[in-house]
Amino acid sequence: YSRSDWQPMQYLYRTDLVVEVTVGTNPQLSTEFGPNGTLANNHWGQIWKIVSEANTVISRIPTSELTDAEKLAYEAKGRFFRAFAYRTLAYLWGGVPLVTEEIVTPRVDFVRASKDDIIKQVIEDLKFAATNLPGIAVVKDGEISNLAAQHLLAEVYLAAGQHQNAV
């Protein structure tokens, strides 16, 4: 979900006191981790790109020439990836703007939604994806299945304090 393999590791440190340092370099903490830092902006931009592309796919499905089954499959995939992106945004930044339609004209009027509203949208998208994605025995290797959506949905239910739904 990013352009390199090492970036997901930044989510696993569970602290803001750790930085990757390669031999011969000194970390520039304010440059890398500050409010306008490269690490935060890299994640922000890449994750919003997923939201944007998912919204574009979902918004264009009704006017496509796909069959009804294909439309459902593409919407399920789009909603899975939008949910994945918004889940990450909510974990890292809390409330962020909630955009669920393709943006086709310039906008500067974004308003931050609450983290709870973001998580509700994530759950809605993942429930749709879990219901409409194909099973693990049907998909090709590397494609998302209903089990991937169910797994992510259980995680988000736990994050939302909905433990019984996670079960």
Short mmCIF file of the C-alpha atoms (twelve columns), coordinates in Angstrom:
data_MODEL
# 
_entry.id   MODEL 
# 
loop_
_atom_site.group_PDB 
_atom_site.id 
_atom_site.type_symbol 
_atom_site.label_atom_id 
_atom_site.label_alt_id 
_atom_site.label_comp_id 
_atom_site.label_asym_id 
_atom_site.label_seq_id 
_atom_site.Cartn_x 
_atom_site.Cartn_y 
_atom_site.Cartn_z 
_atom_site.pdbx_PDB_model_num 
ATOM 1   C CA . TYR A 1   0.000   0.000   0.000   1 
ATOM 2   C CA . SER A 2   2.963   2.266   -0.417  1 
ATOM 3   C CA . ARG A 3   5.775   2.680   -2.846  1 
ATOM 4   C CA . SER A 4   8.350   0.878   -0.696  1 
ATOM 5   C CA . ASP A 5   8.477   -2.105  1.620   1 
ATOM 6   C CA . TRP A 6   10.023  -0.479  4.694   1 
ATOM 7   C CA . GLN A 7   7.458   2.225   5.397   1 
ATOM 8   C CA . PRO A 8   4.879   -0.049  7.083   1 
ATOM 9   C CA . MET A 9   7.516   -0.763  9.723   1 
ATOM 10  C CA . GLN A 10  7.098   2.812   10.943  1 
ATOM 11  C CA . TYR A 11  3.656   1.835   12.245  1 
ATOM 12  C CA . LEU A 12  5.087   -0.985  14.318  1 
ATOM 13  C CA . TYR A 13  7.455   0.974   16.572  1 
ATOM 14  C CA . ARG A 14  4.600   1.986   18.938  1 
ATOM 15  C CA . THR A 15  6.607   4.991   20.095  1 
ATOM 16  C CA . ASP A 16  7.687   8.359   18.835  1 
ATOM 17  C CA . LEU A 17  11.122  7.885   20.396  1 
ATOM 18  C CA . VAL A 18  12.491  5.544   17.742  1 
ATOM 19  C CA . VAL A 19  13.975  6.504   14.423  1 
ATOM 20  C CA . GLU A 20  15.660  4.400   11.780  1 
ATOM 21  C CA . VAL A 21  19.282  5.397   11.333  1 
ATOM 22  C CA . THR A 22  21.413  3.957   8.611   1 
ATOM 23  C CA . VAL A 23  25.174  3.793   8.877   1 
ATOM 24  C CA . GLY A 24  26.793  7.143   8.258   1 
ATOM 25  C CA . THR A 25  23.690  9.289   8.731   1 
ATOM 26  C CA . ASN A 26  22.374  11.361  11.590  1 
ATOM 27  C CA . PRO A 27  18.625  11.696  11.987  1 
ATOM 28  C CA . GLN A 28  17.177  15.137  11.509  1 
ATOM 29  C CA . LEU A 29  14.346  14.720  13.997  1 
ATOM 30  C CA . SER A 30  12.629  18.065  13.417  1 
ATOM 31  C CA . THR A 31  12.874  17.623  9.660   1 
ATOM 32  C CA . GLU A 32  11.649  14.037  9.677   1 
ATOM 33  C CA . PHE A 33  9.174   13.972  12.563  1 
ATOM 34  C CA . GLY A 34  7.977   17.572  12.907  1 
ATOM 35  C CA . PRO A 35  4.506   18.720  11.863  1 
ATOM 36  C CA . ASN A 36  5.753   19.312  8.341   1 
ATOM 37  C CA . GLY A 37  8.221   16.447  8.476   1 
ATOM 38  C CA . THR A 38  8.996   14.127  5.629   1 
ATOM 39  C CA . LEU A 39  7.787   10.977  7.409   1 
ATOM 40  C CA . ALA A 40  4.393   12.400  8.346   1 
ATOM 41  C CA . ASN A 41  3.896   13.969  4.936   1 
ATOM 42  C CA . ASN A 42  4.936   10.805  3.101   1 
ATOM 43  C CA . HIS A 43  2.344   8.772   4.975   1 
ATOM 44  C CA . TRP A 44  -0.316  11.485  4.710   1 
ATOM 45  C CA . GLY A 45  0.097   11.815  0.943   1 
ATOM 46  C CA . GLN A 46  0.245   8.103   0.208   1 
ATOM 47  C CA . ILE A 47  -2.762  7.265   2.354   1 
ATOM 48  C CA . TRP A 48  -4.883  10.071  0.889   1 
ATOM 49  C CA . LYS A 49  -3.941  8.821   -2.586  1 
ATOM 50  C CA . ILE A 50  -5.543  5.480   -1.677  1 
ATOM 51  C CA . VAL A 51  -8.699  7.285   -0.500  1 
ATOM 52  C CA . SER A 52  -8.802  9.360   -3.674  1 
ATOM 53  C CA . GLU A 53  -8.324  6.400   -5.997  1 
ATOM 54  C CA . ALA A 54  -10.853 4.257   -4.124  1 
ATOM 55  C CA . ASN A 55  -13.420 7.060   -4.274  1 
ATOM 56  C CA . THR A 56  -12.793 7.469   -7.998  1 
ATOM 57  C CA . VAL A 57  -13.390 3.777   -8.647  1 
ATOM 58  C CA . ILE A 58  -16.501 3.643   -6.453  1 
ATOM 59  C CA . SER A 59  -17.987 6.836   -7.903  1 
ATOM 60  C CA . ARG A 60  -17.553 5.713   -11.507 1 
ATOM 61  C CA . ILE A 61  -19.015 2.225   -11.103 1 
ATOM 62  C CA . PRO A 62  -22.674 3.187   -11.764 1 
ATOM 63  C CA . THR A 63  -21.889 4.608   -15.216 1 
ATOM 64  C CA . SER A 64  -19.478 1.852   -16.218 1 
ATOM 65  C CA . GLU A 65  -20.231 -0.928  -18.676 1 
ATOM 66  C CA . LEU A 66  -19.415 -3.618  -16.127 1 
ATOM 67  C CA . THR A 67  -21.857 -6.403  -15.356 1 
ATOM 68  C CA . ASP A 68  -23.745 -6.199  -12.083 1 
ATOM 69  C CA . ALA A 69  -21.463 -8.863  -10.593 1 
ATOM 70  C CA . GLU A 70  -18.354 -6.972  -11.706 1 
ATOM 71  C CA . LYS A 71  -19.742 -3.712  -10.303 1 
ATOM 72  C CA . LEU A 72  -20.301 -5.351  -6.931  1 
ATOM 73  C CA . ALA A 73  -16.801 -6.849  -6.941  1 
ATOM 74  C CA . TYR A 74  -15.121 -3.533  -7.796  1 
ATOM 75  C CA . GLU A 75  -17.155 -1.647  -5.221  1 
ATOM 76  C CA . ALA A 76  -16.186 -4.206  -2.571  1 
ATOM 77  C CA . LYS A 77  -12.507 -3.814  -3.457  1 
ATOM 78  C CA . GLY A 78  -12.746 -0.032  -3.512  1 
ATOM 79  C CA . ARG A 79  -14.492 0.064   -0.155  1 
ATOM 80  C CA . PHE A 80  -11.916 -2.317  1.348   1 
ATOM 81  C CA . PHE A 81  -9.044  -0.054  0.322   1 
ATOM 82  C CA . ARG A 82  -10.852 3.125   1.354   1 
ATOM 83  C CA . ALA A 83  -11.535 1.533   4.753   1 
ATOM 84  C CA . PHE A 84  -7.913  0.434   5.056   1 
ATOM 85  C CA . ALA A 85  -6.722  3.972   4.324   1 
ATOM 86  C CA . TYR A 86  -9.190  5.697   6.646   1 
ATOM 87  C CA . ARG A 87  -8.403  3.216   9.411   1 
ATOM 88  C CA . THR A 88  -4.745  4.184   9.144   1 
ATOM 89  C CA . LEU A 89  -5.545  7.902   9.009   1 
ATOM 90  C CA . ALA A 90  -7.712  7.591   12.138  1 
ATOM 91  C CA . TYR A 91  -5.031  5.677   14.011  1 
ATOM 92  C CA . LEU A 92  -2.328  8.205   13.141  1 
ATOM 93  C CA . TRP A 93  -4.228  11.519  13.147  1 
ATOM 94  C CA . GLY A 94  -7.601  10.902  14.822  1 
ATOM 95  C CA . GLY A 95  -10.306 12.877  13.069  1 
ATOM 96  C CA . VAL A 96  -9.614  13.809  9.446   1 
ATOM 97  C CA . PRO A 97  -11.834 15.042  6.611   1 
ATOM 98  C CA . LEU A 98  -14.297 12.326  5.594   1 
ATOM 99  C CA . VAL A 99  -14.540 12.232  1.805   1 
ATOM 100 C CA . THR A 100 -16.533 9.400   0.240   1 
ATOM 101 C CA . GLU A 101 -17.067 10.755  -3.276  1 
ATOM 102 C CA . GLU A 102 -14.668 11.444  -6.120  1 
ATOM 103 C CA . ILE A 103 -13.468 15.038  -6.052  1 
ATOM 104 C CA . VAL A 104 -13.741 16.445  -9.572  1 
ATOM 105 C CA . THR A 105 -13.243 20.170  -8.909  1 
ATOM 106 C CA . PRO A 106 -10.756 22.007  -6.712  1 
ATOM 107 C CA . ARG A 107 -11.810 22.201  -3.053  1 
ATOM 108 C CA . VAL A 108 -10.491 24.071  -0.037  1 
ATOM 109 C CA . ASP A 109 -13.464 23.635  2.304   1 
ATOM 110 C CA . PHE A 110 -12.479 20.404  4.040   1 
ATOM 111 C CA . VAL A 111 -13.654 19.974  7.615   1 
ATOM 112 C CA . ARG A 112 -12.264 17.488  10.081  1 
ATOM 113 C CA . ALA A 113 -14.704 14.717  11.013  1 
ATOM 114 C CA . SER A 114 -14.424 13.079  14.424  1 
ATOM 115 C CA . LYS A 115 -12.377 9.929   14.839  1 
ATOM 116 C CA . ASP A 116 -15.616 8.132   15.792  1 
ATOM 117 C CA . ASP A 117 -17.221 9.184   12.495  1 
ATOM 118 C CA . ILE A 118 -14.174 7.955   10.581  1 
ATOM 119 C CA . ILE A 119 -14.263 4.595   12.372  1 
ATOM 120 C CA . LYS A 120 -18.014 4.273   11.669  1 
ATOM 121 C CA . GLN A 121 -17.331 4.758   7.953   1 
ATOM 122 C CA . VAL A 122 -14.491 2.243   8.086   1 
ATOM 123 C CA . ILE A 123 -16.779 -0.328  9.715   1 
ATOM 124 C CA . GLU A 124 -19.527 0.306   7.146   1 
ATOM 125 C CA . ASP A 125 -17.075 -0.105  4.253   1 
ATOM 126 C CA . LEU A 126 -15.512 -3.244  5.728   1 
ATOM 127 C CA . LYS A 127 -18.884 -4.867  6.387   1 
ATOM 128 C CA . PHE A 128 -19.744 -4.291  2.722   1 
ATOM 129 C CA . ALA A 129 -16.371 -5.634  1.611   1 
ATOM 130 C CA . ALA A 130 -16.554 -8.691  3.887   1 
ATOM 131 C CA . THR A 131 -19.987 -9.529  2.488   1 
ATOM 132 C CA . ASN A 132 -19.161 -8.969  -1.169  1 
ATOM 133 C CA . LEU A 133 -15.518 -9.926  -1.704  1 
ATOM 134 C CA . PRO A 134 -14.870 -13.465 -2.952  1 
ATOM 135 C CA . GLY A 135 -13.693 -16.217 -0.634  1 
ATOM 136 C CA . ILE A 136 -10.056 -17.078 -0.063  1 
ATOM 137 C CA . ALA A 137 -10.305 -20.241 -2.185  1 
ATOM 138 C CA . VAL A 138 -11.521 -18.237 -5.184  1 
ATOM 139 C CA . VAL A 139 -9.098  -15.293 -5.377  1 
ATOM 140 C CA . LYS A 140 -5.706  -15.404 -7.030  1 
ATOM 141 C CA . ASP A 141 -2.645  -15.079 -4.819  1 
ATOM 142 C CA . GLY A 142 -2.183  -11.456 -3.818  1 
ATOM 143 C CA . GLU A 143 -5.822  -10.449 -4.287  1 
ATOM 144 C CA . ILE A 144 -7.966  -9.436  -1.337  1 
ATOM 145 C CA . SER A 145 -10.632 -11.817 -0.126  1 
ATOM 146 C CA . ASN A 146 -13.546 -11.656 2.255   1 
ATOM 147 C CA . LEU A 147 -11.264 -13.023 4.986   1 
ATOM 148 C CA . ALA A 148 -8.905  -10.059 4.645   1 
ATOM 149 C CA . ALA A 149 -11.894 -7.743  5.089   1 
ATOM 150 C CA . GLN A 150 -13.172 -9.765  8.056   1 
ATOM 151 C CA . HIS A 151 -9.742  -9.657  9.697   1 
ATOM 152 C CA . LEU A 152 -9.446  -5.896  9.295   1 
ATOM 153 C CA . LEU A 153 -13.049 -5.455  10.445  1 
ATOM 154 C CA . ALA A 154 -12.316 -7.409  13.640  1 
ATOM 155 C CA . GLU A 155 -9.308  -5.180  14.298  1 
ATOM 156 C CA . VAL A 156 -11.346 -2.008  13.822  1 
ATOM 157 C CA . TYR A 157 -14.130 -3.361  16.032  1 
ATOM 158 C CA . LEU A 158 -11.523 -3.843  18.771  1 
ATOM 159 C CA . ALA A 159 -10.223 -0.307  18.249  1 
ATOM 160 C CA . ALA A 160 -13.806 0.960   18.545  1 
ATOM 161 C CA . GLY A 161 -14.372 -0.977  21.772  1 
ATOM 162 C CA . GLN A 162 -16.924 -3.253  20.082  1 
ATOM 163 C CA . HIS A 163 -15.379 -6.434  21.418  1 
ATOM 164 C CA . GLN A 164 -18.376 -8.704  20.889  1 
ATOM 165 C CA . ASN A 165 -18.617 -7.652  17.237  1 
ATOM 166 C CA . ALA A 166 -14.926 -8.482  16.842  1 
ATOM 167 C CA . VAL A 167 -15.644 -12.019 18.046  1 
# 
